[in-house]
Coordinates of C-alpha atoms and ligand atoms in Angstrom, one line a residue:
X16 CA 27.7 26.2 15.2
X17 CA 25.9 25.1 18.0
X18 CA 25.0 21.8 19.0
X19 CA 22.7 21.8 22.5
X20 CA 23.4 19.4 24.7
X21 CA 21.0 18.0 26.6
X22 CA 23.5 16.0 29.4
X23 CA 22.3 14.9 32.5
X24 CA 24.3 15.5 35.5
X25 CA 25.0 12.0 37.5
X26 CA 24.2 13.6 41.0
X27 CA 24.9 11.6 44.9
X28 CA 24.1 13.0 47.7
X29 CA 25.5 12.3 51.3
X30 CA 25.1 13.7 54.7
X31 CA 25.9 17.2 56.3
X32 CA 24.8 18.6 52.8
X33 CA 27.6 16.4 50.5
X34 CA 26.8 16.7 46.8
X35 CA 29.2 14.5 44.2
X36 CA 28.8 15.9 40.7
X37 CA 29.4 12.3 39.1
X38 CA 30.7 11.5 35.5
X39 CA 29.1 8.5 33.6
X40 CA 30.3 5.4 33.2
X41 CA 29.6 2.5 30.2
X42 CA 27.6 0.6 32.5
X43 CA 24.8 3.3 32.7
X44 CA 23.9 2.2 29.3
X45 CA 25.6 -1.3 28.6
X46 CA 24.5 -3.8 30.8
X47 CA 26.9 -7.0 31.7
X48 CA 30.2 -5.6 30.4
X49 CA 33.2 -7.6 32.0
X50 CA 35.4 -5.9 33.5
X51 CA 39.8 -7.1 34.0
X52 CA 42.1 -6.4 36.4
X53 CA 44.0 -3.2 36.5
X54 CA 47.4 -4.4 34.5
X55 CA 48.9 -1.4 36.4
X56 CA 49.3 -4.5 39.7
X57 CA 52.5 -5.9 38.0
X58 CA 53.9 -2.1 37.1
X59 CA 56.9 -2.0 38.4
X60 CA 56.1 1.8 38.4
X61 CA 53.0 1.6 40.8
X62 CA 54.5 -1.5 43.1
X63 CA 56.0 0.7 44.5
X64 CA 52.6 3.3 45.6
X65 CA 51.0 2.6 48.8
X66 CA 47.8 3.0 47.9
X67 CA 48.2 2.7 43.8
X68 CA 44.2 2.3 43.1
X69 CA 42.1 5.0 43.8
X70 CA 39.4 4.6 46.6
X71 CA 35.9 4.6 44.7
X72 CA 34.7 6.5 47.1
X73 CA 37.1 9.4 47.1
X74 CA 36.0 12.9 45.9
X75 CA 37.2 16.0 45.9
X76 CA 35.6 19.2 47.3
X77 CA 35.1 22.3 45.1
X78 CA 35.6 24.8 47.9
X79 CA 38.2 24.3 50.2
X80 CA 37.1 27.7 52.4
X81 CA 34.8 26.2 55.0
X82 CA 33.2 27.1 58.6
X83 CA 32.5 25.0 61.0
X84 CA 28.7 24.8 60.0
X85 CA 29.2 24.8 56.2
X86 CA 27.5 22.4 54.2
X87 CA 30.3 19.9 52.8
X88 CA 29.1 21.1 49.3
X89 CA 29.7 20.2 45.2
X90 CA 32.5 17.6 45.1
X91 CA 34.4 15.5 41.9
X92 CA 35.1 12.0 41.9
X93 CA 39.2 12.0 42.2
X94 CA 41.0 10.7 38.9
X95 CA 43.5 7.8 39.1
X96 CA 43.9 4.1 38.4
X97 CA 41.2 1.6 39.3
X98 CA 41.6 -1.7 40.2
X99 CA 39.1 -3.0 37.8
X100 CA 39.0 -1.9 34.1
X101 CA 36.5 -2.2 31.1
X102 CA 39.0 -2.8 28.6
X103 CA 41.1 -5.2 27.4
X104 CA 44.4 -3.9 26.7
X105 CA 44.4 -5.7 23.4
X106 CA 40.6 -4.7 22.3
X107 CA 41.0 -0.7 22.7
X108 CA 41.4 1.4 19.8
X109 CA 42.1 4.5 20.7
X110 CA 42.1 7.9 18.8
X111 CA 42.9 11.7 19.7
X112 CA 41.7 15.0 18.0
X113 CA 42.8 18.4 18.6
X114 CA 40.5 21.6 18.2
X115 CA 40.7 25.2 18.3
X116 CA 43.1 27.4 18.7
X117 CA 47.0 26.7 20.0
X118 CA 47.7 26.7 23.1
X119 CA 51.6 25.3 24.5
X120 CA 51.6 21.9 25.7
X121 CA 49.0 20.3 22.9
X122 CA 51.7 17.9 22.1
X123 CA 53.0 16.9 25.6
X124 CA 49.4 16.1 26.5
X125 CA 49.4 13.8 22.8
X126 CA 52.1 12.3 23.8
X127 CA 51.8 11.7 27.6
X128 CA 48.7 10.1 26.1
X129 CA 50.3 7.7 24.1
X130 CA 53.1 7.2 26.4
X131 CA 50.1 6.0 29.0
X132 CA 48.2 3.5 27.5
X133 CA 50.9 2.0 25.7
X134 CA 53.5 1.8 29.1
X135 CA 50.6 2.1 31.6
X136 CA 48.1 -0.2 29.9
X137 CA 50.1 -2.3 26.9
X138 CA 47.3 -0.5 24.2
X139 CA 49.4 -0.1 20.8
X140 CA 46.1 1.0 18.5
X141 CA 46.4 4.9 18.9
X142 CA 45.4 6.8 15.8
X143 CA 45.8 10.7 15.6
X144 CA 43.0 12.4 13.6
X145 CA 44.3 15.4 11.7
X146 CA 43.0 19.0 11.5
X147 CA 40.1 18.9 14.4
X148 CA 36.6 17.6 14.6
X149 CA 36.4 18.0 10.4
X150 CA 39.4 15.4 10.5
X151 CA 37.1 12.7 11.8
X152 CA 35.3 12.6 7.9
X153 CA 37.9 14.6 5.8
X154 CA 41.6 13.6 6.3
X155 CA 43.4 11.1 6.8
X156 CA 44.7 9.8 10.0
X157 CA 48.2 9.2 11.3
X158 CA 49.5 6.1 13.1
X159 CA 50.5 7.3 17.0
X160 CA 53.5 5.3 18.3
X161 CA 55.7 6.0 22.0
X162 CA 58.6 6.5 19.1
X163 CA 56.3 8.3 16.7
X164 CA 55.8 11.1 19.4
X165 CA 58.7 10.7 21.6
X166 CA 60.1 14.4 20.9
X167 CA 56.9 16.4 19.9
X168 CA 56.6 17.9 23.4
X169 CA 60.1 20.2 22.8
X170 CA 57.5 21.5 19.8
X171 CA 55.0 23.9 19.6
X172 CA 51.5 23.8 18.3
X173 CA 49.9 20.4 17.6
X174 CA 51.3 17.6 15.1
X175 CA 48.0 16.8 14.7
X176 CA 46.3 20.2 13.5
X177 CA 43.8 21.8 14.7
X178 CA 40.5 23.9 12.8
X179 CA 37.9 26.0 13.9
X180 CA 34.5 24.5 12.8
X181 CA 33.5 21.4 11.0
X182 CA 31.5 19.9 13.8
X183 CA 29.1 17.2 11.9
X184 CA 28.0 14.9 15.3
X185 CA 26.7 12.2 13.2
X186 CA 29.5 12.0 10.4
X187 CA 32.0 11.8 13.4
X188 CA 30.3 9.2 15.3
X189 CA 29.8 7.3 11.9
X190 CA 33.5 7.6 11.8
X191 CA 34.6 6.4 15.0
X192 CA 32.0 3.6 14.9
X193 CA 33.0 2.6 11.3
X194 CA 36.8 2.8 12.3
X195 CA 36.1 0.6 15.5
X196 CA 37.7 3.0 17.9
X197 CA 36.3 2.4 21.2
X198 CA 38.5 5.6 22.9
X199 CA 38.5 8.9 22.1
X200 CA 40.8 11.8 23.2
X201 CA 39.5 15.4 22.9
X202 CA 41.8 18.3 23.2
X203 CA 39.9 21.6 23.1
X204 CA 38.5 24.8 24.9
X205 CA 34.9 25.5 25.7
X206 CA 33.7 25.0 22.2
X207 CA 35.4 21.4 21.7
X208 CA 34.1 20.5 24.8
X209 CA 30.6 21.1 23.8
X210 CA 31.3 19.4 21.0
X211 CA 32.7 16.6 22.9
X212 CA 29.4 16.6 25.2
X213 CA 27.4 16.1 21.9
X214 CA 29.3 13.1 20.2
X215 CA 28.8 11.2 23.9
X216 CA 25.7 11.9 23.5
X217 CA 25.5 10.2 20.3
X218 CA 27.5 7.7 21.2
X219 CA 25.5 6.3 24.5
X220 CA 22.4 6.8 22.0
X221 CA 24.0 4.4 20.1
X222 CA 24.4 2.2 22.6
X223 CA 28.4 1.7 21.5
X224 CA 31.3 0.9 23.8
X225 CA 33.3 3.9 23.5
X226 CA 34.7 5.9 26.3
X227 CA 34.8 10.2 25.4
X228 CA 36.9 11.8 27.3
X229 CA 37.8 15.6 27.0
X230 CA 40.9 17.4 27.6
X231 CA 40.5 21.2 28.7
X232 CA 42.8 23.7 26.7
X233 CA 42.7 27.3 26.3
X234 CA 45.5 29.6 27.0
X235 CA 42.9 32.1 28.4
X236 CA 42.1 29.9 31.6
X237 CA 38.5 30.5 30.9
X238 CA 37.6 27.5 31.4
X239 CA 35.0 27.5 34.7
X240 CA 36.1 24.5 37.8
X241 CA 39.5 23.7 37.6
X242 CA 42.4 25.1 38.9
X243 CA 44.2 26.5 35.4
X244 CA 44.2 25.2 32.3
X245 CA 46.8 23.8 30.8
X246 CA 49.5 26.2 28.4
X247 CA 48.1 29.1 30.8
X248 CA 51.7 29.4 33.2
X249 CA 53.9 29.6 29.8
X250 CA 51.8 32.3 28.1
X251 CA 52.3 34.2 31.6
X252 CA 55.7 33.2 31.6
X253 CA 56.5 34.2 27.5
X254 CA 54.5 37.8 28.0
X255 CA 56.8 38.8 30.5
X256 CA 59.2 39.0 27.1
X257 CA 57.1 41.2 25.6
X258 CA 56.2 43.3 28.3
X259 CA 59.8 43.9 29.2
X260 CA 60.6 45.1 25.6
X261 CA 58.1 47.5 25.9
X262 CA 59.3 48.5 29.3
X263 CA 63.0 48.8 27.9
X264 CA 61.3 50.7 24.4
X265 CA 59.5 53.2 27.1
X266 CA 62.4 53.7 29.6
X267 CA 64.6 54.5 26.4
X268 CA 62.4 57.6 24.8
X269 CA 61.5 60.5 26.4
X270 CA 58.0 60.2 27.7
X271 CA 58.1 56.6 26.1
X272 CA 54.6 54.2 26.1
X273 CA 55.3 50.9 25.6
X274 CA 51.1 49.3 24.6
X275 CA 51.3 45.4 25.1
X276 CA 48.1 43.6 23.7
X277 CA 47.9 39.6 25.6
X278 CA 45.3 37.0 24.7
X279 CA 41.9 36.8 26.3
X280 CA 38.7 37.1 24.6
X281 CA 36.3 37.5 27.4
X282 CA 38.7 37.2 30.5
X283 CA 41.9 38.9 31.5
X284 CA 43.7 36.3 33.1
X285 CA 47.0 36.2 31.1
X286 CA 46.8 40.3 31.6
X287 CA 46.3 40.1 35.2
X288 CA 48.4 37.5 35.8
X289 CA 51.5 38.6 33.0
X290 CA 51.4 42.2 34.9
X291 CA 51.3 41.1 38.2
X292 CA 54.4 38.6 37.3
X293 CA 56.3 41.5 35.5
X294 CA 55.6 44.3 38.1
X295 CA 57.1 47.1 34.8
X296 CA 53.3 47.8 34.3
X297 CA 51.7 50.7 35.3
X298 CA 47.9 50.0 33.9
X299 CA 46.5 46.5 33.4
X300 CA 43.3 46.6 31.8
X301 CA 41.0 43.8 31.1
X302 CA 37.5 42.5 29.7
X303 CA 35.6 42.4 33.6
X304 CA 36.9 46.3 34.2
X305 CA 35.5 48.9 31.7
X306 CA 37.3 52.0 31.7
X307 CA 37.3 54.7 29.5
X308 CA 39.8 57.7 28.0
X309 CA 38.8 61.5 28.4
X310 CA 37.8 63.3 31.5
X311 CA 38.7 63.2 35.0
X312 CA 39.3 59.9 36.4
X313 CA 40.1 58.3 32.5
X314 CA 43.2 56.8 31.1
X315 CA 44.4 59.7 29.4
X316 CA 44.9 61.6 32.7
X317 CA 46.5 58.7 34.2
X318 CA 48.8 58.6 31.6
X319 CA 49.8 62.0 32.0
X320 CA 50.2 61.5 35.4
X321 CA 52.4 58.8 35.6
X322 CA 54.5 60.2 32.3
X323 CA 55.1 63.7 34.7
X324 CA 56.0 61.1 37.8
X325 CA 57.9 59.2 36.1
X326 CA 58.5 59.9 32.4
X327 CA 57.7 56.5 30.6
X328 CA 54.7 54.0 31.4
X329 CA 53.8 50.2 30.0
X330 CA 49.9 49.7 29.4
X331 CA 49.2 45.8 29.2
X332 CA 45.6 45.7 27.6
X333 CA 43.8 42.5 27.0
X334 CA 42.6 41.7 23.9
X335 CA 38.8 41.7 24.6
X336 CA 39.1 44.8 26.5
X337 CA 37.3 48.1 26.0
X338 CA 35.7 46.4 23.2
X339 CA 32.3 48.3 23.8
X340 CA 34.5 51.6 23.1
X341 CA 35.3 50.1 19.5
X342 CA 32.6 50.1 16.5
X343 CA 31.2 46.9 16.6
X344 CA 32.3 44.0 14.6
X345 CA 29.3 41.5 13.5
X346 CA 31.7 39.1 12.0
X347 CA 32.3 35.4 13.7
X348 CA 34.8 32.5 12.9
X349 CA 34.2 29.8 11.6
X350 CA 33.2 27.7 15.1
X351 CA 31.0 30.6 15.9
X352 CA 33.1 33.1 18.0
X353 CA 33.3 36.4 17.7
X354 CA 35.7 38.2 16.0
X355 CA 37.3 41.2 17.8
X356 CA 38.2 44.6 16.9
X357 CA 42.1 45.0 17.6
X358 CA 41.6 46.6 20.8
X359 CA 46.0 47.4 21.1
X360 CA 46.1 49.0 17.7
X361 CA 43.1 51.3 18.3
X362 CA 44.3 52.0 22.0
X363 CA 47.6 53.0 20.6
X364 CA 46.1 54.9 18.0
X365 CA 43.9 57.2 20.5
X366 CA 46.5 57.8 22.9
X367 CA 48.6 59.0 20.0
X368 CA 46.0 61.3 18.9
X369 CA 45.3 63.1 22.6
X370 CA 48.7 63.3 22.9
X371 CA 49.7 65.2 19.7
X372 CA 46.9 67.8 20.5
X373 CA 48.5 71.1 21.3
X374 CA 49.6 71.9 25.0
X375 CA 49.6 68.3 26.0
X376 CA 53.3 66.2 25.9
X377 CA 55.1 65.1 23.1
X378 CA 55.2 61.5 23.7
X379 CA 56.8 58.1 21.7
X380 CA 54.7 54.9 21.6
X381 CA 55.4 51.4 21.0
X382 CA 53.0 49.0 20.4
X383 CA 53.8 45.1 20.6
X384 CA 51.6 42.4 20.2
X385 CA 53.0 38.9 20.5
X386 CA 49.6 37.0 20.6
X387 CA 50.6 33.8 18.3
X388 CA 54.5 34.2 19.1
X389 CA 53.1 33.6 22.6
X390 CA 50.8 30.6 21.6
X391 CA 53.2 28.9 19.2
X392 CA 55.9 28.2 21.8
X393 CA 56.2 24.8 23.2
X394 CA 55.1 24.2 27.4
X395 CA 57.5 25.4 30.3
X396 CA 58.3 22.5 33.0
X397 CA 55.2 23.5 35.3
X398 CA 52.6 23.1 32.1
X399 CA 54.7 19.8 31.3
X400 CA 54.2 18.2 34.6
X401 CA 50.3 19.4 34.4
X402 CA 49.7 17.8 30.9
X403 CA 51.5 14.8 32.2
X404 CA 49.0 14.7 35.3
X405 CA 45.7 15.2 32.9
X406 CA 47.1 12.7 30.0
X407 CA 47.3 9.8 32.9
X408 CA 44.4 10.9 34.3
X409 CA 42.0 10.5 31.5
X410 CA 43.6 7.4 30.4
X411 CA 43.0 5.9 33.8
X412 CA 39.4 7.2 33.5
X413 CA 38.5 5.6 29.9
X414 CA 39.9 2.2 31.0
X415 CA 38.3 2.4 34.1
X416 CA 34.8 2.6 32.0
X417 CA 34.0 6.5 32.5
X418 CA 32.5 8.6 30.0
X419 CA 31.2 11.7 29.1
X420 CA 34.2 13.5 31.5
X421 CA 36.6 15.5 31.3
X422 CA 40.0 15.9 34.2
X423 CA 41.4 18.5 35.8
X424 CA 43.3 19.9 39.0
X425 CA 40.5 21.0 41.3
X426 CA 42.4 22.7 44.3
X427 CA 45.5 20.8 43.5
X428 CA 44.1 17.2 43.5
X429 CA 43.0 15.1 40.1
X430 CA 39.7 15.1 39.2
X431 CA 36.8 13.7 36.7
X432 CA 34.2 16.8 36.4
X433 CA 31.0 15.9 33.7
X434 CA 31.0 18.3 30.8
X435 CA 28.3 20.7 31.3
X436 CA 30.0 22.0 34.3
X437 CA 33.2 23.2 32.3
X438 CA 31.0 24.9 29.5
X439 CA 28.1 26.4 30.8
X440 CA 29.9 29.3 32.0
X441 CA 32.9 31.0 31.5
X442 CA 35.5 31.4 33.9
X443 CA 36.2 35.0 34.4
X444 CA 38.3 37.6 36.8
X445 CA 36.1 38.5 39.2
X446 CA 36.7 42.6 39.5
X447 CA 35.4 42.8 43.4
X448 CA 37.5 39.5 44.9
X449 CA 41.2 40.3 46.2
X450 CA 43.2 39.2 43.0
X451 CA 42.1 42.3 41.4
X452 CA 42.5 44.2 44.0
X453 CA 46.0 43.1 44.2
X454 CA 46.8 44.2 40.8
X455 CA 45.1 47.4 41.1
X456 CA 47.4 48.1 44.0
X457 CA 50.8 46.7 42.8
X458 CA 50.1 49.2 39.8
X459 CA 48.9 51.8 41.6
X460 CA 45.9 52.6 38.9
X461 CA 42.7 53.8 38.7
X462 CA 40.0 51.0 38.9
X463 CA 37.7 53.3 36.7
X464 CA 35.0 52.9 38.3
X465 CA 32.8 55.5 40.4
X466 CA 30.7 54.2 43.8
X467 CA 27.9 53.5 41.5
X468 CA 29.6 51.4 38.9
X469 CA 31.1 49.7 41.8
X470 CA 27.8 48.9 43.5
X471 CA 26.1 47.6 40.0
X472 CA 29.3 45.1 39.9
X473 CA 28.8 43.8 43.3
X474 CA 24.8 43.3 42.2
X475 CA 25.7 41.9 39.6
X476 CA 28.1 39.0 40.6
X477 CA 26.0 38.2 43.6
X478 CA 26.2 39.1 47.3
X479 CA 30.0 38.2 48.7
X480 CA 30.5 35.3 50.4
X481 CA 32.9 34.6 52.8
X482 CA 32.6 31.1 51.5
X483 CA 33.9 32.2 48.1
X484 CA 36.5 33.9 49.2
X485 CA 39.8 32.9 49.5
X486 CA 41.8 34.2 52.7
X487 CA 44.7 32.4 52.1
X488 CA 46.6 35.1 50.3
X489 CA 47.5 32.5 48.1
X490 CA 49.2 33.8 44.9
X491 CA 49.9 31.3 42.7
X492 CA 49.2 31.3 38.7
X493 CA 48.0 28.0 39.8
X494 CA 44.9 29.4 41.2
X495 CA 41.8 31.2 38.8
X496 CA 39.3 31.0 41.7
X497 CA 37.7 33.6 43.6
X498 CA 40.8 35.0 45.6
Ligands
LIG2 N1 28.2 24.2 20.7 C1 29.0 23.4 19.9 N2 28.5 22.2 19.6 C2 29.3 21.4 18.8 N3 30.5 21.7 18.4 C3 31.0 22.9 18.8 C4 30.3 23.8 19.5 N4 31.0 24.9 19.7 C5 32.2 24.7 19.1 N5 32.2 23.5 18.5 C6 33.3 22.9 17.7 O1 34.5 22.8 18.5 C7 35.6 23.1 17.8 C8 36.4 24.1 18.5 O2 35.6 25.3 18.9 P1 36.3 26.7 19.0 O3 36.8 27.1 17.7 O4 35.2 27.6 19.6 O5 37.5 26.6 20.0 P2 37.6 26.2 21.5 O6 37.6 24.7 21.6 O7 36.6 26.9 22.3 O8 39.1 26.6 21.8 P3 39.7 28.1 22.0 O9 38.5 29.0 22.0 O10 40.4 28.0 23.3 O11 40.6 28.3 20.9 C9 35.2 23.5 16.4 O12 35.5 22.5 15.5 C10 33.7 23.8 16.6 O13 33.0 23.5 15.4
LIG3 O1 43.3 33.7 15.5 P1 42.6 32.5 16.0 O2 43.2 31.2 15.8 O3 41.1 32.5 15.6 O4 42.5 32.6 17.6 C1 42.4 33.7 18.3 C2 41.8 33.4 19.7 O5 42.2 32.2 20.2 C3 42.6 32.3 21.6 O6 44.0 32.3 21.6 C4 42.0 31.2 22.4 O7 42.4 30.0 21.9 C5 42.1 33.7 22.0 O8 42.8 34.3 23.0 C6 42.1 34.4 20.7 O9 41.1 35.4 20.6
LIG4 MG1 36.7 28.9 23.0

């Protein structure tokens, strides 16, 4: 896998330093295309909306932190209704695809989808294209109706499918040009999205009328811009289940470990976030923070610690954590990815081992790792209300003519970002900002790091900035920016 994308970034510039990040739209490439009037005037739904249409010129600033001589900085166009759109309601053909892994709220953001053009925009050809990218020249494709997906949202995982690899750019574009769909819905992480970049890419070569739009999902929040992705607030909210059975497992046994592994490949978001939430852990440990086991200073010694202070402890431990301690693994999935060592069962395993040498405590561990019990489970309210927010908003987008985009909440508003800025890096917890330091004080841990460790972090993530950082003591899952 690994189609390059060679996107360019629409760029404006405006005074005192103002810099919009634009997404395309059809008429970069398609000269004379008509254009309607928004149907969403005679909604009785929007009549009621002072100002329903969006003002073209809105945008929305990255950073919200600002002095008084700042720069105004990178901003997004705002997502919403336009008053002029590029389709007829009757000519769009619409389809949506869902890739990678699950993630809760797949099927609220399919359906909110549906629900949207057909009540928002009258469109009633919406076809769902089963089992990810591969589906597009492989399976067949089902029928999406408001009745047909009315209830999915109370279910987990996606009624569509999903797969890991299968990305063929030109089969898929021969699809969706040979099916005559002039929409299309892409529900993925990082890699779908760069998949997503690719088939625009195609597409506008081919000079076709088809609007791309992306969805980000990944329950890990690594996705780099926006606010949170999507699914993100109920894993939080369903580890806390896990993380109190250890607690209760540990509390119960006499010097009782309770090991929780939580998703996160390369950031420890759900970690961070499920152990600041539960408040039962006593070490938190993540991809961004090596740490390491023997000697003074290591885990084992905090263990033994807190065990004397207070006779159990619950160790939450991300699943891309300490995975330079583990042999290494050369294998990938099928999209590409690396495939991790299991980082809970080996932790487990070592702590057993120390432990069971002579002199040092007897102690009983628990291990528990609810990784797809957490993914399979359908959306809390807050992710429901979120998927609502991004299904609407890239509907508006692709009747409104933009391309090539994908939408999210950039400090709390709705937002069109182009694709290259959600892939080329990762979003990750940033070990020196406050967030962390939060968590390494409501747990009272070591941060495992010595002065010199400290300073290569700070070197390495770039001088601080005041700019970057967030003095607003805000707190909210909502929030995966510097803090
Ligand atoms: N660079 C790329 N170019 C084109 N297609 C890609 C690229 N990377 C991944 N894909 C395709 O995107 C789909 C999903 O990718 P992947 O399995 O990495 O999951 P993801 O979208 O990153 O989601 P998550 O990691 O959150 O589960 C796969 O079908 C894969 O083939
Ligand atoms: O077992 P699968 O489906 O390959 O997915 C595992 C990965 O997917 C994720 O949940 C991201 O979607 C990661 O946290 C995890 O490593
Ligand atoms: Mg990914």
């Amino acid at each position: 896998m690994g189609s390059q994308s060679d996107y360019q970034m629409k760029v404006v510039t405006g005074e005192y330093g103002y810099v919009l990040q634009d997404v395309p739209h059809l008429t970069d490439y398609i000269a004379d295309l008509p254009t309607y009037p928004n149907p969403l005037r005679s909604n009785p739904a929007y009549s009621v909306v002072k100002q329903y249409f969006v003002d073209m010129d809105d945008s929305v600033p990255q950073k919200i932190v600002v002095h008084k001589d700042t720069p105004r900085g990178i901003h997004f166009r705002r997502a919403g209704p336009r008053q002029k759109v590029y389709f007829a309601s009757e000519e769009v053909h619409a389809c949506i695809v869902t890739c990678g892994g699950l993630c809760p709220g797949l099927n609220t953001v399919i359906r909110e989808i549906v629900h949207s053009l057909d009540y928002m925009y009258g469109v009633d050809k919406v076809l769902g294209i089963e089992g990810g990218y591969r589906g597009f020249y492989s399976k067949n494709t089902i029928t999406l109706t408001p009745k047909v997906v009315n209830d999915i949202h109370k279910r987990g995982g996606t009624i569509l499918g999903t797969s890991r690899g299968g990305h063929d750019t030109m089969k898929i574009v021969d699809s969706i040009q040979d099916r005559g769909i002039n929409q299309v819905y892409i529900i993925g992480g990082d890699g779908t999205q760069k998949g997503a970049a690719v088939i625009y890419e195609e597409i506008r070569k081919r000079g076709l009328k088809v609007a791309v739009a992306g969805i980000p999902k990944t329950i890990d929040n690594d996705i780099p811009v926006i606010d949170r992705s999507f699914g993100f607030d109920t894993a939080v909210e369903e580890a806390q289940r896990a993380i109190n059975a250890a607690h209760v497992e540990a509390e119960s046994a006499e010097n009782g470990i309770g090991v929780v592994k939580l998703m996160g490949r390369y950031s420890g978001f759900i970690a961070m976030y499920a152990t600041l939430a539960s408040r039962d852990v006593d070490c938190c440990l993540i991809p961004e923070s090596p740490f390491y086991l023997e000697g003074q200073g290591g885990l084992f010694e905090y263990i033994e610690k807190r065990l004397k202070e207070n006779g159990h402890m619950v160790i939450v431990i991300a699943e891309g954590a300490g995975q330079e301690l583990l042999a290494a693994n050369h294998e990938q999935d099928a999209s590409g990815n690396k495939l991790l060592q299991d980082v809970g069962l080996w932790i487990s395993q070592s702590i057993k081992e120390h432990f069971s040498k002579q002199g040092k405590i007897p102690i009983t561990l628990k291990y528990i790792d609810p990784t797809y019990m957490i993914r399979a489970i359908p959306s809390n309210a807050s992710d429901n209300v979120y998927c609502t927010l991004l299904a609407q908003s890239v509907v508006h987008g692709a009747m409104a003519g933009y391309t090539g985009f994908t939408s999210g909440l950039v400090n709390g508003r709705q937002t069109f970002i182009p694709f290259n800025r959600i892939t080329e890096v990762q979003n990750k917890v940033v070990i020196t900002d406050r967030m962390w330091a939060r968590l390494l004080s409501s747990t009272n841990q070591p941060s495992f790091l010595g002065a010199k460790e400290i300073d290569e972090v700070k070197k390495e993530e770039g001088p601080p900035t005041q700019l970057l950082d967030d003095s607003t003591g805000n707190t909210d899952t909502s929030t995966n920016k510097r803090t």
